[in-house]
Coordinates of C-alpha atoms and ligand atoms in Angstrom, one line a residue:
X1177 CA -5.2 32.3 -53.1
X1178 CA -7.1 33.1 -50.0
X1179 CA -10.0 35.8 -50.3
X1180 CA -9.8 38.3 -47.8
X1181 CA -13.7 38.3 -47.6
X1182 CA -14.0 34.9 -47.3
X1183 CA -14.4 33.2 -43.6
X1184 CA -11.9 31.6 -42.3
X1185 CA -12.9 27.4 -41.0
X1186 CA -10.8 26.4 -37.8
X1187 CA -10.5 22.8 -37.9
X1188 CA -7.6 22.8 -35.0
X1189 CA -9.7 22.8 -31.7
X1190 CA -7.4 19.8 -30.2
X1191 CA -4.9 22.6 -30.4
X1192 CA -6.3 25.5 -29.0
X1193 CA -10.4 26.6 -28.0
X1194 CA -11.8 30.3 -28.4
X1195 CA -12.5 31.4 -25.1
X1196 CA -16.5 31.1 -24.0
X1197 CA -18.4 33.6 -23.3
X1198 CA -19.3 32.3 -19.7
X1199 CA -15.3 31.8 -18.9
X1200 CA -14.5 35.3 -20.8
X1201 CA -16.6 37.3 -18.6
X1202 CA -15.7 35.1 -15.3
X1203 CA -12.4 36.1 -15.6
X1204 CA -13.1 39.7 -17.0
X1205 CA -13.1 41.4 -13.1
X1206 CA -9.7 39.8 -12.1
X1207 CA -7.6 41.8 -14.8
X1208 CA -7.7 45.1 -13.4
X1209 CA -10.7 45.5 -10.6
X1210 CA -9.8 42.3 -8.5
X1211 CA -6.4 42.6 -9.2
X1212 CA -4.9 41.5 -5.9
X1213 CA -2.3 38.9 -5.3
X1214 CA -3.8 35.9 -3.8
X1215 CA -1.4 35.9 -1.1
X1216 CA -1.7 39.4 0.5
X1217 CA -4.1 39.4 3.5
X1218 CA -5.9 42.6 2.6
X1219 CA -9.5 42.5 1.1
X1220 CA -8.0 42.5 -2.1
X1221 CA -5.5 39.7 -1.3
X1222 CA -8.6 37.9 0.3
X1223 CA -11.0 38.3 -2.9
X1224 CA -8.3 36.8 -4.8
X1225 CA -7.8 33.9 -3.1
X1226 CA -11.4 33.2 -2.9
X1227 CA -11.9 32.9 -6.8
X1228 CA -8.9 30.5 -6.4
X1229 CA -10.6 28.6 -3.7
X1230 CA -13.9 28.9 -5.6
X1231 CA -11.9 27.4 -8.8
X1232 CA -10.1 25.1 -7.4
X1233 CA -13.9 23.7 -5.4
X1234 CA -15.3 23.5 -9.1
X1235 CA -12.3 21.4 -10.7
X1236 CA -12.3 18.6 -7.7
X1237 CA -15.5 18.6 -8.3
X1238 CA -15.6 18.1 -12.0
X1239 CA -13.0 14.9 -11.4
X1240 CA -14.7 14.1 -8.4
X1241 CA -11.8 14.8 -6.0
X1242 CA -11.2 16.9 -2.8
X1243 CA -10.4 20.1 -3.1
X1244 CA -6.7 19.8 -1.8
X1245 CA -6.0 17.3 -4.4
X1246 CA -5.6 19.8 -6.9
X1247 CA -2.7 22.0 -7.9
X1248 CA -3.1 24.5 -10.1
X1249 CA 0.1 24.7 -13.0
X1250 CA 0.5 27.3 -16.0
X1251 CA -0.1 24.5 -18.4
X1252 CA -0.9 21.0 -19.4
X1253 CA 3.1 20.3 -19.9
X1254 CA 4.0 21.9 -16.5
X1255 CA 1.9 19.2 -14.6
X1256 CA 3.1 16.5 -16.6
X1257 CA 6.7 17.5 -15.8
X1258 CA 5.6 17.6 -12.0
X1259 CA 3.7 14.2 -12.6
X1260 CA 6.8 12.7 -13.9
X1261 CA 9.8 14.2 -12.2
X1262 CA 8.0 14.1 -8.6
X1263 CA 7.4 10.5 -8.9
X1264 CA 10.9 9.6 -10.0
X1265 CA 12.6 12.3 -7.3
X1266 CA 10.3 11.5 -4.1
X1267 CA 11.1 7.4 -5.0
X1268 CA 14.4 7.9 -5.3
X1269 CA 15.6 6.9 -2.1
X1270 CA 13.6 3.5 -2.0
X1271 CA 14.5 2.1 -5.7
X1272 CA 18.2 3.1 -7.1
X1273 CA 17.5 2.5 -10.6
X1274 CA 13.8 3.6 -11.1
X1275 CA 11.6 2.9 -14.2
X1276 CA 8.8 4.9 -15.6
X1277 CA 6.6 3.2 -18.2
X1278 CA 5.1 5.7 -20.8
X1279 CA 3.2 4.7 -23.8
X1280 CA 5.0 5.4 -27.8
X1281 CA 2.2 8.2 -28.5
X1282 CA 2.0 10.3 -25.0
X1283 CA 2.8 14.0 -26.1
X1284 CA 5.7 15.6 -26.1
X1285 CA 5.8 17.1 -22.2
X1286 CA 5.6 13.2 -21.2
X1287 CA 7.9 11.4 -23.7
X1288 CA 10.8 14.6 -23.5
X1289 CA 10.2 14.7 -19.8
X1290 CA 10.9 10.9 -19.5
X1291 CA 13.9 11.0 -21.5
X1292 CA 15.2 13.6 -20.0
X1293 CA 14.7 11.7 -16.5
X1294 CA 17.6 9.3 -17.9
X1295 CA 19.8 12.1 -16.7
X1296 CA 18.5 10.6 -13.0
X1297 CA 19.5 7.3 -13.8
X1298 CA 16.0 6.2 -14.7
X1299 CA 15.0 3.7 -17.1
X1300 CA 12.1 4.3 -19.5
X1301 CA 10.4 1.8 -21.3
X1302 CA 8.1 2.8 -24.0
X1303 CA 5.3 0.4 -24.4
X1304 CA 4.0 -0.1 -28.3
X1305 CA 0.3 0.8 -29.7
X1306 CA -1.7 -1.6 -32.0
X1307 CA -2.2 -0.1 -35.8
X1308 CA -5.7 1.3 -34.1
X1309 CA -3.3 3.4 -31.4
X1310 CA -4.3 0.8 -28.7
X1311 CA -2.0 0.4 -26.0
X1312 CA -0.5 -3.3 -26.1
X1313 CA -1.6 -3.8 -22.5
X1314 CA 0.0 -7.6 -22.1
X1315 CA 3.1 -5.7 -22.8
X1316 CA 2.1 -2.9 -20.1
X1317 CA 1.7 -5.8 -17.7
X1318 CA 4.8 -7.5 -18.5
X1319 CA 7.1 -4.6 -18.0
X1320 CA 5.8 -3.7 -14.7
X1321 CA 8.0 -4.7 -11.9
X1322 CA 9.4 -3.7 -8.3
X1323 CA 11.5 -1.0 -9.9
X1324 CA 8.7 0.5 -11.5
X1325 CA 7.5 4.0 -10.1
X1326 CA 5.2 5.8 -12.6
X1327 CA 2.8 4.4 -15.3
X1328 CA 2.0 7.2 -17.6
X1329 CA -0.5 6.9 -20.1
X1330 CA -2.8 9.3 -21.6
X1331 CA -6.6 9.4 -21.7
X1332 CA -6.8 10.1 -25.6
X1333 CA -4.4 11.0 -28.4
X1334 CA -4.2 14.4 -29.4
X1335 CA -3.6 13.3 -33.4
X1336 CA -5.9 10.7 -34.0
X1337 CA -8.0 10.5 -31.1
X1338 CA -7.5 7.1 -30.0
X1339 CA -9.7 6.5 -26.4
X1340 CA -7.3 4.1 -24.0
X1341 CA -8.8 1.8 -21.0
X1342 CA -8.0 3.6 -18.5
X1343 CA -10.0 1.3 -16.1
X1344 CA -8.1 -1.6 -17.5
X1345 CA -4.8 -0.5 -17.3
X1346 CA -5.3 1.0 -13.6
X1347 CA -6.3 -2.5 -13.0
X1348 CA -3.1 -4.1 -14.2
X1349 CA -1.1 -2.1 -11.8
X1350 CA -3.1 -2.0 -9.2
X1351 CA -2.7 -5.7 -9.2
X1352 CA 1.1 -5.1 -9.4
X1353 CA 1.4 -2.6 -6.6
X1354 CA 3.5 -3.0 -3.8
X1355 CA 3.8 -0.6 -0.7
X1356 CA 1.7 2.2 -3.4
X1357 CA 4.0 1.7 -6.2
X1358 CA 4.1 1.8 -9.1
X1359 CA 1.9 5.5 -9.5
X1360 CA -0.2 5.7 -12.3
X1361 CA -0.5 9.3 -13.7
X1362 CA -2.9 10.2 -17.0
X1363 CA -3.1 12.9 -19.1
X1364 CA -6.5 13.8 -19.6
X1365 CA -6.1 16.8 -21.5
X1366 CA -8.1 15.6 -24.4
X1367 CA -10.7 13.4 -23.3
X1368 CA -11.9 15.6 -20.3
X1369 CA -14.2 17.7 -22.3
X1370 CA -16.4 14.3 -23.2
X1371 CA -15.8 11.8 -20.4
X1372 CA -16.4 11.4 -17.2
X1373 CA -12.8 11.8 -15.3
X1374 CA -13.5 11.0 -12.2
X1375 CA -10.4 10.3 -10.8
X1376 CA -11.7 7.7 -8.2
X1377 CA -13.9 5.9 -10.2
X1378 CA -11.2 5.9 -12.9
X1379 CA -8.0 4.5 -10.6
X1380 CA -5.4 7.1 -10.9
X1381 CA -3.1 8.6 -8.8
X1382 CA -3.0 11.8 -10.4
X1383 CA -4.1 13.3 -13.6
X1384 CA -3.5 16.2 -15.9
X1385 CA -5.5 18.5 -17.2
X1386 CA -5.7 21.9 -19.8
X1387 CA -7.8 24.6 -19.6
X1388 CA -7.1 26.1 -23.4
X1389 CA -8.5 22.6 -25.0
X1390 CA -11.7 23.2 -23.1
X1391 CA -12.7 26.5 -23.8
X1392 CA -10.8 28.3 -21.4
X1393 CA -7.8 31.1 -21.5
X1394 CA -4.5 29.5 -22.0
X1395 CA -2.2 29.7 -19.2
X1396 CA -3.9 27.2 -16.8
X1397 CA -3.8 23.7 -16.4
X1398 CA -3.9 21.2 -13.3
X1399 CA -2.2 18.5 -11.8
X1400 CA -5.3 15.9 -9.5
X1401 CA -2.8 14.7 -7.1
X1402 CA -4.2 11.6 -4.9
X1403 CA -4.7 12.7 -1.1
X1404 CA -1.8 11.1 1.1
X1405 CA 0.6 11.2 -1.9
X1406 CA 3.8 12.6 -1.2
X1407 CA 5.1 14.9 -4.3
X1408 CA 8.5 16.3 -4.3
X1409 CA 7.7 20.2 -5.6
X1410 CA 9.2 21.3 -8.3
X1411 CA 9.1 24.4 -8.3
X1412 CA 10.0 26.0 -4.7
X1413 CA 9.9 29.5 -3.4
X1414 CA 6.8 30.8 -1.6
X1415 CA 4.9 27.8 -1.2
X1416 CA 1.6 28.2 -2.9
X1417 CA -0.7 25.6 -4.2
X1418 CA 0.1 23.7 -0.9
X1419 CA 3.6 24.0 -1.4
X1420 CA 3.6 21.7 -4.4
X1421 CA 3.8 24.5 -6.9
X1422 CA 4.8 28.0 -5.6
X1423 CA 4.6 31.2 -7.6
X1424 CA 1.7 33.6 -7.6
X1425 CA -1.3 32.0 -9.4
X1426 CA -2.7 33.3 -12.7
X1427 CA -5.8 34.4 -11.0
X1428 CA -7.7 35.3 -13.9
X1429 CA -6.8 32.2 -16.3
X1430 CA -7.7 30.0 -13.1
X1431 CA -11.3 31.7 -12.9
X1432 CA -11.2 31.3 -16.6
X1433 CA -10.7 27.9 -16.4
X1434 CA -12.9 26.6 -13.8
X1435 CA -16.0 28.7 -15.6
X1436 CA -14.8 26.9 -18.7
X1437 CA -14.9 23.3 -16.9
X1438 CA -18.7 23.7 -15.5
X1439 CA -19.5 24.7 -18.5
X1440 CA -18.5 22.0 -20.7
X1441 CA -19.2 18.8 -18.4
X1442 CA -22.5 19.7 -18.7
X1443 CA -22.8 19.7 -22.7
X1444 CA -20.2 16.2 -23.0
X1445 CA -22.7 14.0 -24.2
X1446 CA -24.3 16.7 -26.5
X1447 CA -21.5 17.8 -28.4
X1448 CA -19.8 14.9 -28.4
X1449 CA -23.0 13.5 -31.0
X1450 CA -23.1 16.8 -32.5
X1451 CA -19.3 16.8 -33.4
X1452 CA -19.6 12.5 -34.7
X1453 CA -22.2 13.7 -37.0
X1454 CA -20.1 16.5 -38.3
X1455 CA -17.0 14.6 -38.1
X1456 CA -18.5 11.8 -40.1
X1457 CA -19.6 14.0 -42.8
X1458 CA -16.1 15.7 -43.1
X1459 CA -15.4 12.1 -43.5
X1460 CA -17.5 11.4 -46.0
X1461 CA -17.4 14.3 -47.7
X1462 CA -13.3 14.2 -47.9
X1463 CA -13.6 10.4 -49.2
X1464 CA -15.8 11.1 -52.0
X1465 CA -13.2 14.4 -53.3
X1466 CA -10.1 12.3 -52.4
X1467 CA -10.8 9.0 -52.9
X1468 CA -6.8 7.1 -51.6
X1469 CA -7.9 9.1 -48.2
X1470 CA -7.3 6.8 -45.4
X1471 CA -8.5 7.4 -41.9
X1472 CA -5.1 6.8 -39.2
X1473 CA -6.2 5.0 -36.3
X1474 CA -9.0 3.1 -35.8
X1475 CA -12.4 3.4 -37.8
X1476 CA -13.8 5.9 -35.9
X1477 CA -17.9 4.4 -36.0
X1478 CA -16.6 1.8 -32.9
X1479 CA -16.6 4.6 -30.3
X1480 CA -12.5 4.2 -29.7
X1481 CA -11.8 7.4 -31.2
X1482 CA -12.6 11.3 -29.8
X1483 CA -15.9 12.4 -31.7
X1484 CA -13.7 15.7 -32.9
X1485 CA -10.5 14.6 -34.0
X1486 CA -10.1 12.9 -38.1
X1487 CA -6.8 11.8 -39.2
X1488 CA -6.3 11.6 -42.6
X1489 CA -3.8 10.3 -45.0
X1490 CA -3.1 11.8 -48.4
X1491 CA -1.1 9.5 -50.6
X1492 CA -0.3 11.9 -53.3
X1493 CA 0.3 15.1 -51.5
X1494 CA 3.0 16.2 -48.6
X1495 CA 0.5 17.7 -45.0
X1496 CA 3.2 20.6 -45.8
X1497 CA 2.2 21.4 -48.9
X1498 CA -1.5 21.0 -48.2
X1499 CA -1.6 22.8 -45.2
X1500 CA -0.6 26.1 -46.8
X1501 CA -3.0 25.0 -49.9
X1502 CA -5.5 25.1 -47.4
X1503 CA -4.8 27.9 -45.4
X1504 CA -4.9 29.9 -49.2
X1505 CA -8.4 28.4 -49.2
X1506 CA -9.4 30.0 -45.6
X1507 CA -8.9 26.3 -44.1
X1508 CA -7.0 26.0 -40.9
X1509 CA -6.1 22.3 -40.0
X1510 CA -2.8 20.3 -38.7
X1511 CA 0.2 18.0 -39.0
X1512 CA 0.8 16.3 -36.2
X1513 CA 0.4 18.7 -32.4
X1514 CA 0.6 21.7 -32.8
X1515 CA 3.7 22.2 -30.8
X1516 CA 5.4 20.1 -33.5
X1517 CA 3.7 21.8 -36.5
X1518 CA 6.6 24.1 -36.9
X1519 CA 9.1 21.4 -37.2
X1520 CA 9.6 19.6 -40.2
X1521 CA 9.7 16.4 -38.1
X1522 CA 6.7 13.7 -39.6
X1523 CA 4.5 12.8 -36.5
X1524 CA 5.8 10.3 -34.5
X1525 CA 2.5 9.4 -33.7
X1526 CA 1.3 8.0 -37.1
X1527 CA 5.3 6.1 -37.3
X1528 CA 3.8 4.8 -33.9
X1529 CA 1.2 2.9 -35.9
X1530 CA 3.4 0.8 -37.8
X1531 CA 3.0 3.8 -40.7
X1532 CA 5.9 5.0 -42.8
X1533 CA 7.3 8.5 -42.2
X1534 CA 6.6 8.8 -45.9
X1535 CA 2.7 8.5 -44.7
X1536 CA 3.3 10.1 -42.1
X1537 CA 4.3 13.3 -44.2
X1538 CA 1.0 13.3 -45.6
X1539 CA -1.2 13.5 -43.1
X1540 CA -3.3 15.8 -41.8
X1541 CA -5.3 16.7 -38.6
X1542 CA -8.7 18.1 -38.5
X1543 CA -10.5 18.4 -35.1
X1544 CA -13.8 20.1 -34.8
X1545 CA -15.0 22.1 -31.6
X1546 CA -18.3 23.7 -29.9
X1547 CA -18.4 26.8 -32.7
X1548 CA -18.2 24.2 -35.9
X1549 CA -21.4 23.7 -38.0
X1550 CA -22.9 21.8 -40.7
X1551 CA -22.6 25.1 -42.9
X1552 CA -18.8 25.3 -41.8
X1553 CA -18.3 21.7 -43.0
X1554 CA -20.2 22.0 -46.3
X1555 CA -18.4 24.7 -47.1
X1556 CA -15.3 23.3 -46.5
X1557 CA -15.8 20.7 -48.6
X1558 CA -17.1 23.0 -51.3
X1559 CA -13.3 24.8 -50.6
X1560 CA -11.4 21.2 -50.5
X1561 CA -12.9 20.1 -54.1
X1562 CA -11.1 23.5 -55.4
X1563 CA -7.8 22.7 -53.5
X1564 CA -7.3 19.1 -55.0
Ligands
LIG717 N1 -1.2 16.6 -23.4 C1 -2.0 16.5 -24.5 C2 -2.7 15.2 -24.7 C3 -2.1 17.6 -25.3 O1 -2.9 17.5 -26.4 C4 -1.4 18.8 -25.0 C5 -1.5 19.9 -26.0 O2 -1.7 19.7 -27.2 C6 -0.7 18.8 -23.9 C7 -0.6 17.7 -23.1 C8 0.1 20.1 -23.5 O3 -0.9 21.1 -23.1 P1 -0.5 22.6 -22.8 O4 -0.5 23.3 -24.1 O5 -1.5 23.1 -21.8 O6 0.9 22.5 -22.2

């Protein structure tokens, strides 16, 4: 049973950051001193809009882009919709029967959105990972052709961390473009916070990204949309975020997020060897209590896999039941995404692998973040040892 005095260990950063301190009191004055609405002209109108402006200078920068190549969205999912249903609805007129190629473990607001595109006669192809969660890029290559409008892939997997070639696979279709087609859109939500994204030096036409996974509030996320790319908006009314995305901004969570961004581009390379180390001895530590564990993905010592994120498998116990096991203990960790976690469904991610659901069902998530410590992880271990 959990001990009310005992403190609590959040091993589910992939699914939602604290807020820092530095984005916490950057958006602090927008709540109820700069309260205006970024579209009035008055001073307060004017104030508003500058934070916005000032955010929005800060972002292009972090992903090396200009700053009207950025629209700011309520979320990761909302810009992945507009990545997505844009691309299909502005190519529409040029190819009758357009395909979008998505990879078998994007999350859920690219492979719903892509189904649900079929409504628009669209044709989705899914292209397979490797047992590592490498995309099969041959088969990338073969399935692009003059019908294809979007490639959509992500940066890294939210589950088990997998890193893709982002390079690489903007090569391949850049090699098969014709007249700017196919687009390539990547959801960067995940990697951001320890890789360079710059969206040049990367290849992509636009590119997704979260403020709640980087220590910002929730509520913001953007879409990098490539200068001199026409998007059709999909949300219309008084034609903010240069009319690609009207409705009045969420001033504060913008400031929020921006303050969030500088913040953590200039720590990547620090925390990302701070969390290995710690990862590695949750690892460890895990293998030596439980010893059928099995890492899902690839062996995360090859650089392939986020420094925070461990996958585990549990032969003998359902994630279900060990996830309230180890809630009881004070341990907070995850099946699958967390927009899933409520669903009984096994992650599709792990059957992506070539794993059984059955494995699937017994597999939990831990990802690490900024606040975790060596004490955190000792003690967790200390906690697991009791739990099995
Ligand atoms: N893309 C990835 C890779 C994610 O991990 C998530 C959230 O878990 C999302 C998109 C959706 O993000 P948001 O919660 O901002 O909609």
């Amino acid at each position: 049973m959990q001990n009310n005095s005992q403190k609590r260990i959040y091993f589910d950063y992939a699914a939602g950051t604290p807020v820092s301190d530095a984005a916490l009191k950057a958006m602090q004055p927008y709540f109820s001193e700069k309260y205006g609405n970024p579209s009035s002209l008055h001073l307060f109108g004017q104030e508003a809009q500058a934070a916005i402006d000032n955010a929005r200078e800060v972002i292009s920068q972090a992903i090396g882009a200009d700053f009207r190549e950025i629209v700011f969205t309520a979320s990761a999912t909302e810009a992945n919709n507009i990545a997505l249903r844009s691309a299909v609805i502005a190519l529409k007129e040029k190819i009758s029967k357009p395909k979008i190629i998505v990879s078998s473990i994007e999350h859920e607001s690219i492979l719903k959105t892509a189904e649900d595109l079929k409504k628009w006669n669209c044709e989705v192809v899914v292209i397979p990972v490797h047992e590592n969660g490498a995309i099969d890029l041959k088969k990338l290559e073969e399935e692009i052709d003059e019908n294809t409008v979007l490639v959509s892939m992500m940066y890294a997997n939210n589950e088990i961390g997998v890193i893709e070639p982002i390079q690489d696979i903007a090569e391949i279709i850049k090699a098969k473009k014709k007249n700017n087609v196919p687009l390539f859109h990547v959801d960067a939500v995940q990697a951001f916070q320890f890789f360079d994204c710059d969206a040049r030096k990367l290849g992509v036409d636009m590119m997704t990204l979260s403020s709640h996974k980087i220590y910002g509030p929730k509520g913001a996320g953007a879409l990098y949309v490539r200068s001199g790319l026409k998007i059709d908006p999909q949300i219309t009314g008084g034609g903010q975020e240069f009319g690609m995305r009207s409705g009045t901004e969420n001033v504060p969570a913008i400031v929020g997020f921006a303050a969030a961004a500088s913040e953590i581009i200039k720590k990547r390379s620090e925390n990302a060897a701070r969390l290995q180390e710690l990862k590695e001895m949750l690892w460890k530590g895990i293998h030596e209590i439980y010893r059928a564990a099995e890492i899902n993905g690839g062996e995360f010592k090859n650089g392939n896999i986020l420094p925070n994120i461990l996958n585990i498998y549990f032969p003998n116990h359902l994630s279900s039941d060990l996830l309230v096991r180890f809630d009881e203990a004070g341990i907070m960790a995850s099946a699958g995404s967390a927009c899933s976690m409520r669903s009984i469904e096994p992650s599709y991610v792990i059957q992506a692998l070539g794993h059984s659901k059955e494995r699937a069902k017994r597999s939990i998530r831990f990802s690490l973040g900024a606040p975790t410590t060596k004490e955190e992880v000792k003690e967790a271990l200390s906690r697991l040892e009791q739990v099995f």
